[in-house]
Amino acid sequence: MEEAGIGWIAAIIIGGIAGWLAEKFMRSNMGVLMNILLGIIGAIVANAILGVFGIVLGGWLGYLIAGFVGACILIAVGRAIRR
């Protein structure tokens, strides 16, 4: 978050939006707190995966995109584990 120039409050807001978008896209049913966690943790996961390929997303929009992609990945992994 710090390397993207995003503070903690902004990370919570952007993480919540990214988690909510992923929830709607993946047709999942989770609460607000889980959306925020999925968005923040998803951004960390997606940035790590993208970093392996040399892709760096920065700023608010990059954090939102990474959070959305990472949250979708986490939802898919969660579904696969439950089955």
PDB file of C-alpha atoms in Angstrom:
ATOM      1  CA  MET A   1       0.000   0.000   0.000  1.00  0.00           C
ATOM      2  CA  GLU A   2       2.721   2.448   0.906  1.00  0.00           C
ATOM      3  CA  GLU A   3       4.600   1.951  -2.369  1.00  0.00           C
ATOM      4  CA  ALA A   4       1.365   2.686  -4.236  1.00  0.00           C
ATOM      5  CA  GLY A   5       1.007   5.972  -2.364  1.00  0.00           C
ATOM      6  CA  ILE A   6      -2.199   4.856  -0.662  1.00  0.00           C
ATOM      7  CA  GLY A   7      -2.880   5.455   3.045  1.00  0.00           C
ATOM      8  CA  TRP A   8      -4.738   3.110   5.359  1.00  0.00           C
ATOM      9  CA  ILE A   9      -8.095   4.897   5.074  1.00  0.00           C
ATOM     10  CA  ALA A  10      -7.884   4.954   1.284  1.00  0.00           C
ATOM     11  CA  ALA A  11      -6.836   1.279   1.274  1.00  0.00           C
ATOM     12  CA  ILE A  12      -9.941   0.367   3.270  1.00  0.00           C
ATOM     13  CA  ILE A  13     -12.210   2.356   0.953  1.00  0.00           C
ATOM     14  CA  ILE A  14     -10.608   1.093  -2.264  1.00  0.00           C
ATOM     15  CA  GLY A  15     -10.403  -2.453  -0.855  1.00  0.00           C
ATOM     16  CA  GLY A  16     -14.110  -2.338  -0.019  1.00  0.00           C
ATOM     17  CA  ILE A  17     -14.988  -1.178  -3.520  1.00  0.00           C
ATOM     18  CA  ALA A  18     -12.725  -3.799  -5.115  1.00  0.00           C
ATOM     19  CA  GLY A  19     -14.167  -6.546  -2.894  1.00  0.00           C
ATOM     20  CA  TRP A  20     -17.727  -5.429  -3.656  1.00  0.00           C
ATOM     21  CA  LEU A  21     -17.044  -5.417  -7.407  1.00  0.00           C
ATOM     22  CA  ALA A  22     -15.490  -8.891  -7.170  1.00  0.00           C
ATOM     23  CA  GLU A  23     -18.462 -10.101  -5.115  1.00  0.00           C
ATOM     24  CA  LYS A  24     -20.877  -8.923  -7.805  1.00  0.00           C
ATOM     25  CA  PHE A  25     -18.721 -10.247 -10.661  1.00  0.00           C
ATOM     26  CA  MET A  26     -18.277 -13.685  -9.064  1.00  0.00           C
ATOM     27  CA  ARG A  27     -21.918 -13.803  -7.873  1.00  0.00           C
ATOM     28  CA  SER A  28     -20.891 -14.341  -4.290  1.00  0.00           C
ATOM     29  CA  ASN A  29     -22.714 -13.278  -1.138  1.00  0.00           C
ATOM     30  CA  MET A  30     -20.471 -11.773   1.533  1.00  0.00           C
ATOM     31  CA  GLY A  31     -20.668  -8.928   4.001  1.00  0.00           C
ATOM     32  CA  VAL A  32     -19.030  -5.509   3.982  1.00  0.00           C
ATOM     33  CA  LEU A  33     -16.136  -6.537   6.244  1.00  0.00           C
ATOM     34  CA  MET A  34     -15.344  -9.547   4.072  1.00  0.00           C
ATOM     35  CA  ASN A  35     -15.457  -7.345   0.956  1.00  0.00           C
ATOM     36  CA  ILE A  36     -12.909  -4.978   2.494  1.00  0.00           C
ATOM     37  CA  LEU A  37     -10.644  -7.849   3.531  1.00  0.00           C
ATOM     38  CA  LEU A  38     -10.922  -9.527   0.147  1.00  0.00           C
ATOM     39  CA  GLY A  39     -10.097  -6.277  -1.635  1.00  0.00           C
ATOM     40  CA  ILE A  40      -7.040  -5.505   0.503  1.00  0.00           C
ATOM     41  CA  ILE A  41      -5.669  -9.044   0.640  1.00  0.00           C
ATOM     42  CA  GLY A  42      -6.570  -9.513  -3.023  1.00  0.00           C
ATOM     43  CA  ALA A  43      -4.514  -6.446  -3.948  1.00  0.00           C
ATOM     44  CA  ILE A  44      -1.525  -7.868  -2.091  1.00  0.00           C
ATOM     45  CA  VAL A  45      -1.925 -11.261  -3.799  1.00  0.00           C
ATOM     46  CA  ALA A  46      -2.449  -9.771  -7.264  1.00  0.00           C
ATOM     47  CA  ASN A  47       0.513  -7.392  -6.908  1.00  0.00           C
ATOM     48  CA  ALA A  48       2.719 -10.327  -5.893  1.00  0.00           C
ATOM     49  CA  ILE A  49       1.577 -12.396  -8.863  1.00  0.00           C
ATOM     50  CA  LEU A  50       1.900  -9.488 -11.286  1.00  0.00           C
ATOM     51  CA  GLY A  51       5.320  -8.630  -9.838  1.00  0.00           C
ATOM     52  CA  VAL A  52       6.598 -12.033 -10.922  1.00  0.00           C
ATOM     53  CA  PHE A  53       5.790 -11.039 -14.506  1.00  0.00           C
ATOM     54  CA  GLY A  54       7.301  -7.570 -14.087  1.00  0.00           C
ATOM     55  CA  ILE A  55       3.956  -5.728 -14.124  1.00  0.00           C
ATOM     56  CA  VAL A  56       3.596  -2.931 -11.567  1.00  0.00           C
ATOM     57  CA  LEU A  57       0.269  -1.203 -10.895  1.00  0.00           C
ATOM     58  CA  GLY A  58       0.447   2.033  -8.929  1.00  0.00           C
ATOM     59  CA  GLY A  59      -1.903   4.646  -7.590  1.00  0.00           C
ATOM     60  CA  TRP A  60      -5.564   4.429  -6.751  1.00  0.00           C
ATOM     61  CA  LEU A  61      -6.680   2.882 -10.028  1.00  0.00           C
ATOM     62  CA  GLY A  62      -3.897   0.299  -9.994  1.00  0.00           C
ATOM     63  CA  TYR A  63      -4.749  -0.667  -6.427  1.00  0.00           C
ATOM     64  CA  LEU A  64      -8.436  -0.977  -7.372  1.00  0.00           C
ATOM     65  CA  ILE A  65      -7.649  -3.192 -10.378  1.00  0.00           C
ATOM     66  CA  ALA A  66      -5.232  -5.338  -8.371  1.00  0.00           C
ATOM     67  CA  GLY A  67      -7.751  -5.618  -5.527  1.00  0.00           C
ATOM     68  CA  PHE A  68     -10.507  -6.681  -7.904  1.00  0.00           C
ATOM     69  CA  VAL A  69      -8.364  -9.286  -9.669  1.00  0.00           C
ATOM     70  CA  GLY A  70      -6.949 -10.607  -6.402  1.00  0.00           C
ATOM     71  CA  ALA A  71     -10.369 -10.771  -4.742  1.00  0.00           C
ATOM     72  CA  CYS A  72     -11.734 -12.734  -7.708  1.00  0.00           C
ATOM     73  CA  ILE A  73      -8.804 -15.135  -7.383  1.00  0.00           C
ATOM     74  CA  LEU A  74      -9.423 -15.534  -3.643  1.00  0.00           C
ATOM     75  CA  ILE A  75     -13.147 -16.166  -4.161  1.00  0.00           C
ATOM     76  CA  ALA A  76     -12.373 -18.810  -6.824  1.00  0.00           C
ATOM     77  CA  VAL A  77      -9.804 -20.509  -4.552  1.00  0.00           C
ATOM     78  CA  GLY A  78     -12.273 -20.445  -1.657  1.00  0.00           C
ATOM     79  CA  ARG A  79     -14.927 -22.078  -3.802  1.00  0.00           C
ATOM     80  CA  ALA A  80     -12.485 -24.751  -4.994  1.00  0.00           C
ATOM     81  CA  ILE A  81     -11.465 -25.593  -1.423  1.00  0.00           C
ATOM     82  CA  ARG A  82     -15.079 -25.868  -0.245  1.00  0.00           C
ATOM     83  CA  ARG A  83     -15.881 -28.420  -2.939  1.00  0.00           C
TER      84      ARG A  83
END
